[in-house]
Amino acid sequence: MKKVVWIVFFIICAGCQATENEEPAVPTKTEEFEVGSYTMRGIPDKVAFIDAPWMEGAVQKFMWHFWGSEDELTGPFKVTGTHINTGETVTVFEAAEIAGPVNGADASLPSNMSLPKSGDWKLQTSMDGEPFGTILVEVKQ
């Protein structure tokens, strides 16, 4: 009887350990939030763009919004995209500087962006060479 209890205990513990070591599921998209009458995708009170569907290979216009102090919001802005499944990395957008306030944000920047392949992409933003936030998007065919 003791052997059976130990065997059951061992199986339960092994199952718990396997669950703890599994990679968490990667969300397919960063959550949306509202700013005034606009639906944004990004990090509230940090960096976001007015949301629109991403289409594979299509150049689309997106309006970036930034929140922060003048010191934080200076220098070049860059967006690098990494395809979640393939690891392919592309420069999505670059600008020498950002513009003034709009829609309740401290700064803004219009952009034309495109991603070459359908699927889930991680958009890593940087301001003046420093990481500024990561946004996950889904690109449709």
Backbone as ProteinMPNN parsed JSONL, in Angstrom:
{"seq_chain_A": "MKKVVWIVFFIICAGCQATENEEPAVPTKTEEFEVGSYTMRGIPDKVAFIDAPWMEGAVQKFMWHFWGSEDELTGPFKVTGTHINTGETVTVFEAAEIAGPVNGADASLPSNMSLPKSGDWKLQTSMDGEPFGTILVEVKQ", "coords_chain_A": {"N_chain_A": [[0.817, -1.197, 0.0], [1.95, 1.272, 0.806], [3.799, 1.628, -1.246], [2.147, 2.109, -3.449], [0.982, 4.555, -2.742], [3.261, 6.196, -2.708], [4.022, 5.99, -5.381], [1.8, 7.162, -6.674], [1.98, 9.748, -5.544], [4.497, 10.517, -6.599], [3.914, 10.574, -9.36], [1.99, 12.626, -9.436], [3.543, 14.8, -8.514], [5.501, 14.894, -10.547], [3.892, 15.59, -12.713], [3.092, 18.15, -11.908], [5.536, 19.5, -11.954], [6.202, 19.408, -14.684], [4.219, 21.038, -15.74], [4.899, 23.505, -14.588], [7.31, 24.091, -15.883], [6.669, 24.529, -18.52], [6.527, 26.687, -21.361], [4.924, 29.842, -21.202], [1.909, 30.673, -22.946], [2.167, 32.664, -25.856], [0.727, 35.761, -26.231], [-1.429, 36.718, -28.938], [-1.979, 39.306, -29.718], [-1.384, 42.642, -28.595], [-3.38, 44.187, -26.147], [-6.222, 46.288, -26.845], [-7.071, 49.763, -26.221], [-8.991, 52.623, -25.226], [-8.737, 56.002, -26.257], [-10.089, 58.967, -25.965], [-12.102, 59.24, -28.761], [-10.824, 57.27, -30.138], [-9.551, 54.01, -30.9], [-6.845, 52.448, -29.581], [-3.773, 50.589, -29.945], [-1.366, 49.23, -27.956], [0.759, 50.351, -25.314], [-0.776, 51.622, -22.592], [-0.572, 55.061, -21.672], [2.075, 55.26, -22.509], [3.165, 54.268, -25.201], [1.55, 53.97, -28.326], [-0.529, 53.158, -31.185], [-3.095, 54.324, -33.439], [-5.427, 51.905, -33.898], [-5.683, 49.552, -36.551], [-6.513, 47.044, -38.969], [-3.786, 44.916, -39.793], [-2.362, 44.144, -42.878], [-0.841, 41.685, -44.844], [2.102, 42.634, -46.453], [1.046, 45.084, -47.283], [1.346, 48.599, -47.482], [0.551, 50.721, -44.93], [-1.078, 53.454, -43.267], [-0.37, 54.634, -40.053], [-1.007, 56.276, -36.99], [1.127, 57.183, -34.573], [1.211, 57.525, -31.017], [2.464, 59.105, -28.125], [3.32, 59.148, -24.673], [4.706, 60.919, -22.013], [7.547, 62.579, -20.455], [9.215, 65.561, -21.698], [11.935, 65.019, -21.819], [11.976, 62.223, -22.08], [10.792, 61.872, -24.548], [12.419, 62.429, -26.844], [14.72, 62.524, -29.611], [15.635, 60.039, -32.145], [13.065, 57.828, -33.388], [12.298, 54.408, -33.596], [11.018, 51.428, -35.085], [11.137, 48.026, -34.889], [10.356, 44.933, -36.312], [9.626, 41.586, -35.404], [8.955, 38.407, -36.536], [6.943, 36.144, -34.889], [6.897, 33.3, -35.204], [8.871, 32.634, -37.155], [11.107, 34.148, -36.605], [12.108, 36.053, -38.272], [13.378, 39.292, -38.815], [12.688, 42.703, -39.31], [13.191, 46.159, -40.216], [10.682, 48.302, -39.493], [9.855, 50.947, -39.339], [11.3, 54.226, -39.242], [12.167, 57.342, -37.786], [13.519, 60.617, -37.557], [12.753, 62.349, -35.556], [10.016, 63.049, -33.283], [6.645, 64.421, -33.41], [4.398, 67.036, -32.194], [1.817, 67.271, -29.564], [-1.28, 65.397, -29.767], [-4.648, 64.217, -29.847], [-4.831, 63.826, -27.042], [-2.394, 62.763, -26.342], [1.076, 63.233, -25.43], [2.885, 63.537, -27.471], [3.241, 62.837, -31.013], [3.236, 60.934, -34.119], [2.942, 60.51, -37.513], [2.933, 57.607, -39.607], [4.016, 55.382, -42.209], [3.661, 52.054, -42.549], [4.628, 48.598, -42.998], [4.349, 45.07, -42.967], [5.946, 42.101, -43.99], [4.886, 39.483, -44.008], [2.209, 37.25, -43.193], [0.828, 36.524, -39.931], [1.844, 36.448, -36.445], [3.447, 39.25, -35.026], [6.089, 40.857, -33.27], [6.452, 44.072, -32.336], [9.038, 46.067, -31.664], [9.765, 48.981, -30.081], [11.856, 51.883, -30.058], [13.273, 54.765, -28.522], [15.433, 57.3, -29.109], [17.456, 55.397, -29.233], [16.995, 53.795, -27.01], [15.12, 51.098, -25.545], [11.58, 51.317, -25.824], [9.092, 50.182, -25.678], [7.056, 47.259, -26.314], [4.911, 45.936, -28.741], [2.455, 43.663, -29.676], [1.231, 42.396, -32.713], [-1.189, 41.147, -35.077], [-0.873, 40.001, -38.33], [-2.731, 39.838, -41.241], [-3.475, 37.769, -44.142]], "CA_chain_A": [[0.0, 0.0, 0.0], [2.827, 2.435, 0.843], [4.396, 1.795, -2.57], [1.129, 2.701, -4.308], [0.863, 5.953, -2.347], [4.465, 6.887, -3.185], [3.964, 6.045, -6.849], [0.804, 8.184, -7.017], [2.585, 11.022, -5.151], [5.546, 10.805, -7.577], [3.266, 10.921, -10.635], [1.382, 13.946, -9.269], [4.633, 15.788, -8.46], [6.114, 14.989, -11.873], [2.948, 16.343, -13.532], [3.161, 19.56, -11.5], [6.803, 20.051, -12.406], [6.138, 19.587, -16.133], [3.377, 22.193, -15.99], [5.632, 24.706, -14.204], [8.401, 24.345, -16.809], [6.178, 24.828, -19.859], [6.543, 28.099, -21.755], [3.582, 30.429, -21.241], [1.419, 30.966, -24.298], [2.444, 34.027, -26.304], [-0.517, 36.37, -26.715], [-1.323, 37.046, -30.354], [-2.037, 40.749, -29.932], [-1.443, 43.515, -27.44], [-4.756, 44.637, -25.943], [-6.653, 47.62, -27.292], [-7.633, 50.639, -25.212], [-9.634, 53.807, -25.812], [-8.29, 57.363, -25.942], [-11.105, 59.782, -26.627], [-12.934, 58.444, -29.676], [-9.933, 56.391, -30.9], [-9.108, 52.73, -30.353], [-5.386, 52.356, -29.683], [-3.12, 49.329, -29.609], [-0.056, 49.535, -27.398], [0.938, 50.401, -23.866], [-1.419, 52.851, -22.115], [0.265, 56.097, -21.063], [3.477, 55.099, -22.925], [3.282, 54.3, -26.659], [0.475, 53.236, -28.993], [-0.96, 53.715, -32.462], [-4.511, 54.124, -33.717], [-5.48, 50.532, -34.391], [-6.283, 49.196, -37.837], [-6.033, 45.7, -39.328], [-2.532, 44.807, -40.544], [-2.49, 43.243, -44.015], [0.449, 41.227, -45.339], [2.734, 43.332, -47.556], [0.397, 46.358, -47.622], [1.819, 49.79, -46.776], [-0.603, 51.329, -44.295], [-0.778, 54.62, -42.443], [-0.681, 54.514, -38.633], [-0.637, 57.448, -36.203], [1.723, 56.844, -33.282], [0.966, 58.429, -29.894], [3.464, 58.923, -27.073], [3.069, 59.818, -23.414], [5.909, 60.991, -21.205], [8.143, 63.902, -20.305], [9.984, 66.026, -22.861], [13.22, 64.302, -21.814], [11.753, 60.865, -22.572], [10.259, 61.881, -25.91], [13.337, 63.125, -27.754], [15.62, 61.675, -30.38], [15.04, 59.207, -33.19], [12.119, 56.766, -33.043], [12.471, 53.268, -34.5], [10.189, 50.245, -34.861], [11.681, 46.796, -35.475], [9.388, 43.847, -36.209], [10.129, 40.21, -35.406], [7.889, 37.424, -36.72], [6.978, 35.262, -33.717], [7.18, 31.897, -35.56], [10.066, 32.421, -37.983], [12.238, 34.925, -36.104], [12.488, 37.066, -39.261], [13.374, 40.64, -38.246], [12.734, 43.777, -40.305], [12.955, 47.518, -39.758], [9.332, 48.64, -39.922], [9.712, 52.39, -39.464], [12.289, 55.052, -38.559], [11.982, 58.792, -37.919], [14.562, 61.361, -36.848], [12.161, 62.957, -34.363], [8.563, 62.949, -33.23], [5.951, 65.713, -33.479], [3.723, 67.531, -31.003], [0.671, 66.573, -28.984], [-2.514, 65.183, -30.52], [-5.571, 63.221, -29.284], [-4.574, 63.57, -25.627], [-1.029, 62.266, -26.131], [2.078, 64.291, -25.299], [3.561, 63.664, -28.763], [2.641, 61.975, -32.03], [4.04, 60.745, -35.319], [2.326, 59.699, -38.558], [3.884, 56.659, -40.194], [3.599, 54.386, -43.19], [4.336, 50.82, -42.13], [4.264, 47.376, -43.688], [5.0, 43.83, -42.535], [5.988, 41.313, -45.212], [4.364, 38.126, -43.923], [1.106, 37.106, -42.247], [1.159, 35.871, -38.663], [2.021, 37.31, -35.278], [4.696, 40.012, -35.037], [6.444, 41.649, -32.104], [6.985, 45.376, -32.732], [9.861, 46.617, -30.597], [9.996, 50.396, -30.331], [12.934, 52.521, -29.302], [13.331, 56.224, -28.578], [16.819, 57.725, -28.892], [18.269, 54.201, -29.065], [16.617, 53.048, -25.808], [13.831, 50.407, -25.679], [10.477, 52.163, -25.392], [7.904, 49.359, -25.476], [6.819, 46.206, -27.294], [3.511, 45.779, -29.103], [2.227, 42.467, -30.496], [0.158, 42.573, -33.695], [-1.473, 40.04, -35.984], [-0.92, 40.414, -39.73], [-3.586, 38.923, -42.01], [-3.143, 37.613, -45.559]], "C_chain_A": [[0.861, 1.263, 0.0], [3.449, 2.697, -0.516], [3.407, 2.487, -3.511], [0.993, 4.188, -4.0], [2.063, 6.741, -2.865], [4.468, 7.014, -4.708], [2.979, 7.124, -7.297], [1.36, 9.58, -6.7], [3.633, 11.441, -6.172], [4.94, 11.251, -8.91], [2.657, 12.316, -10.549], [2.453, 15.025, -9.265], [5.288, 15.971, -9.819], [5.209, 15.785, -12.808], [2.976, 17.817, -13.202], [4.43, 20.21, -12.018], [6.781, 20.305, -13.905], [5.31, 20.831, -16.467], [4.117, 23.489, -15.676], [6.697, 25.073, -15.222], [7.95, 24.688, -18.216], [6.233, 26.328, -20.113], [5.123, 28.639, -21.719], [3.194, 30.729, -22.678], [1.709, 32.421, -24.631], [1.132, 34.629, -26.794], [-0.348, 36.778, -28.175], [-1.367, 38.538, -30.612], [-2.003, 41.466, -28.591], [-2.875, 44.044, -27.349], [-4.987, 46.05, -26.481], [-7.092, 48.433, -26.077], [-8.149, 51.894, -25.903], [-8.95, 55.09, -25.335], [-9.23, 58.284, -26.706], [-11.977, 58.894, -27.488], [-12.107, 57.448, -30.491], [-9.635, 55.101, -30.153], [-7.62, 52.607, -30.634], [-4.93, 50.938, -29.396], [-1.721, 49.694, -29.128], [-0.051, 49.495, -25.897], [0.325, 51.706, -23.37], [-0.426, 53.769, -21.407], [1.752, 55.95, -21.393], [3.608, 55.282, -24.442], [2.174, 53.441, -27.272], [0.228, 53.865, -30.36], [-2.454, 53.478, -32.615], [-4.624, 52.798, -34.459], [-6.2, 50.422, -35.724], [-5.784, 47.795, -38.162], [-4.726, 45.776, -40.121], [-2.738, 43.78, -41.651], [-1.098, 42.938, -44.58], [0.917, 42.035, -46.552], [2.149, 44.689, -47.915], [1.002, 47.497, -46.798], [0.583, 50.513, -46.251], [-0.165, 52.495, -43.421], [-1.253, 54.357, -41.012], [-0.222, 55.789, -37.945], [-0.164, 56.978, -34.828], [1.402, 57.931, -32.269], [1.945, 58.077, -28.783], [3.057, 59.715, -25.84], [4.363, 59.792, -22.615], [6.42, 62.419, -21.132], [8.889, 64.289, -21.581], [11.324, 65.301, -22.958], [13.092, 62.895, -22.38], [11.434, 60.829, -24.062], [11.129, 62.687, -26.861], [14.203, 62.101, -28.475], [14.883, 60.847, -31.409], [14.107, 58.132, -32.62], [12.271, 55.658, -34.068], [11.551, 52.13, -34.081], [10.827, 49.084, -35.616], [10.657, 45.691, -35.261], [10.064, 42.492, -36.269], [8.943, 39.268, -35.513], [8.016, 36.383, -35.61], [7.395, 33.832, -34.094], [8.499, 31.71, -36.29], [11.297, 33.131, -37.452], [12.735, 35.968, -37.097], [12.357, 38.447, -38.636], [13.531, 41.664, -39.358], [12.615, 45.129, -39.605], [11.626, 47.956, -40.353], [9.199, 50.135, -40.186], [10.831, 53.079, -38.698], [11.964, 56.517, -38.814], [13.04, 59.484, -37.071], [14.039, 61.997, -35.568], [10.657, 62.798, -34.417], [7.963, 64.351, -33.166], [5.218, 66.011, -32.172], [2.504, 66.744, -30.584], [-0.515, 66.475, -29.949], [-3.337, 64.12, -29.779], [-5.285, 62.876, -27.823], [-3.203, 63.008, -25.32], [-0.065, 63.448, -26.055], [2.835, 64.548, -26.604], [2.936, 62.663, -29.728], [3.586, 61.838, -33.211], [3.252, 59.933, -36.336], [3.375, 58.788, -39.166], [3.213, 55.836, -41.276], [4.387, 53.132, -42.865], [3.787, 49.632, -42.895], [5.008, 46.213, -43.044], [4.856, 42.815, -43.654], [5.269, 39.972, -45.189], [3.223, 38.081, -42.919], [1.587, 36.377, -40.998], [1.307, 36.899, -37.56], [3.404, 37.941, -35.294], [4.859, 40.754, -33.721], [7.087, 42.931, -32.615], [7.732, 45.954, -31.534], [10.175, 48.062, -30.948], [11.182, 50.88, -29.515], [12.885, 54.021, -29.546], [14.756, 56.614, -28.2], [17.719, 56.532, -28.558], [17.936, 53.349, -27.861], [15.277, 52.347, -26.022], [12.708, 51.255, -25.091], [9.186, 51.391, -25.167], [7.729, 48.375, -26.602], [5.317, 46.024, -27.48], [3.385, 44.551, -30.001], [1.045, 42.711, -31.426], [-0.011, 41.296, -34.506], [-1.608, 40.597, -37.4], [-1.728, 39.372, -40.498], [-3.153, 38.878, -43.464], [-3.944, 38.562, -46.404]], "O_chain_A": [[0.557, 2.219, -0.713], [3.615, 3.852, -0.909], [3.799, 3.358, -4.288], [0.897, 4.999, -4.922], [1.898, 7.836, -3.403], [4.876, 8.042, -5.249], [3.283, 7.91, -8.194], [1.221, 10.495, -7.511], [3.663, 12.603, -6.575], [5.416, 12.211, -9.516], [2.789, 13.107, -11.483], [2.304, 16.051, -9.93], [5.599, 17.098, -10.204], [5.702, 16.574, -13.614], [2.895, 18.656, -14.099], [4.4, 21.354, -12.472], [7.296, 21.327, -14.357], [5.661, 21.588, -17.373], [3.986, 24.469, -16.409], [6.971, 26.257, -15.415], [8.771, 25.1, -19.036], [6.018, 27.134, -19.208], [4.2, 27.957, -22.164], [4.048, 31.005, -23.521], [1.522, 33.306, -23.796], [0.49, 34.067, -27.681], [0.749, 37.142, -28.599], [-0.843, 38.999, -31.626], [-2.519, 40.971, -27.589], [-3.504, 44.316, -28.371], [-4.075, 46.873, -26.556], [-7.441, 47.875, -25.036], [-7.775, 52.183, -27.04], [-8.629, 55.234, -24.156], [-9.177, 58.37, -27.933], [-12.532, 57.907, -27.006], [-12.622, 56.845, -31.433], [-9.486, 55.097, -28.931], [-7.189, 52.655, -31.786], [-5.606, 50.182, -28.698], [-0.982, 50.392, -29.823], [-0.766, 48.707, -25.278], [0.833, 52.783, -23.681], [0.437, 53.321, -20.651], [2.601, 56.448, -20.654], [4.096, 56.31, -24.911], [1.895, 52.337, -26.805], [0.711, 54.959, -30.654], [-3.016, 52.564, -32.011], [-4.005, 52.596, -35.503], [-7.189, 51.109, -35.981], [-4.727, 47.396, -37.673], [-4.585, 46.61, -41.015], [-3.228, 42.678, -41.401], [-0.285, 43.843, -44.766], [0.212, 42.112, -47.559], [2.698, 45.384, -48.77], [1.155, 47.385, -45.582], [-0.314, 50.872, -47.014], [0.952, 52.527, -42.906], [-2.381, 53.919, -40.788], [0.835, 56.328, -38.276], [-0.939, 56.449, -34.031], [1.328, 59.111, -32.612], [2.221, 56.904, -28.529], [2.517, 60.816, -25.947], [5.038, 58.765, -22.547], [5.812, 63.344, -21.67], [9.159, 63.445, -22.435], [11.793, 65.004, -24.057], [13.988, 62.421, -23.079], [11.767, 59.866, -24.752], [10.627, 63.533, -27.601], [14.391, 60.976, -28.013], [13.662, 60.935, -31.535], [14.327, 57.605, -31.529], [12.364, 55.922, -35.267], [11.33, 51.893, -32.893], [11.029, 49.153, -36.828], [10.143, 45.527, -34.155], [10.964, 42.27, -37.079], [8.03, 39.314, -34.688], [9.087, 35.807, -35.419], [8.173, 33.214, -33.367], [9.185, 30.713, -36.062], [12.419, 32.766, -37.804], [13.683, 36.695, -36.802], [11.348, 38.748, -37.999], [14.385, 41.524, -40.234], [12.014, 45.233, -38.536], [11.462, 47.979, -41.573], [8.523, 50.551, -41.127], [11.266, 52.603, -37.65], [11.542, 56.892, -39.908], [13.411, 58.998, -36.002], [14.787, 62.168, -34.605], [10.09, 62.458, -35.455], [8.66, 65.332, -32.906], [5.401, 65.316, -31.173], [2.188, 65.699, -31.154], [-0.722, 67.329, -30.811], [-2.77, 63.223, -29.154], [-5.483, 61.731, -27.415], [-2.873, 62.794, -24.153], [-0.36, 64.531, -26.558], [3.362, 65.64, -26.818], [2.201, 61.763, -29.322], [4.601, 62.529, -33.297], [2.917, 58.78, -36.065], [4.553, 59.137, -39.236], [2.0, 55.623, -41.258], [5.617, 53.131, -42.898], [2.653, 49.643, -43.373], [6.157, 46.355, -42.625], [3.772, 42.669, -44.217], [5.058, 39.375, -46.244], [3.253, 38.784, -41.91], [2.617, 35.703, -41.01], [0.945, 38.065, -37.719], [4.405, 37.269, -35.54], [3.884, 41.221, -33.133], [8.14, 42.892, -33.252], [7.126, 46.289, -30.516], [10.777, 48.339, -31.985], [11.473, 50.365, -28.435], [12.508, 54.484, -30.623], [15.228, 56.298, -27.108], [18.619, 56.63, -27.724], [18.523, 52.282, -27.687], [14.375, 52.933, -26.621], [12.849, 51.835, -24.015], [8.271, 51.904, -24.523], [8.191, 48.609, -27.719], [4.556, 45.966, -26.514], [4.123, 44.415, -30.977], [-0.011, 43.173, -30.993], [0.903, 40.477, -34.607], [-2.36, 41.542, -37.638], [-1.449, 38.176, -40.42], [-2.542, 39.82, -43.968], [-3.798, 38.574, -47.626]]}, "name": "protein", "num_of_chains": 1, "seq": "MKKVVWIVFFIICAGCQATENEEPAVPTKTEEFEVGSYTMRGIPDKVAFIDAPWMEGAVQKFMWHFWGSEDELTGPFKVTGTHINTGETVTVFEAAEIAGPVNGADASLPSNMSLPKSGDWKLQTSMDGEPFGTILVEVKQ"}
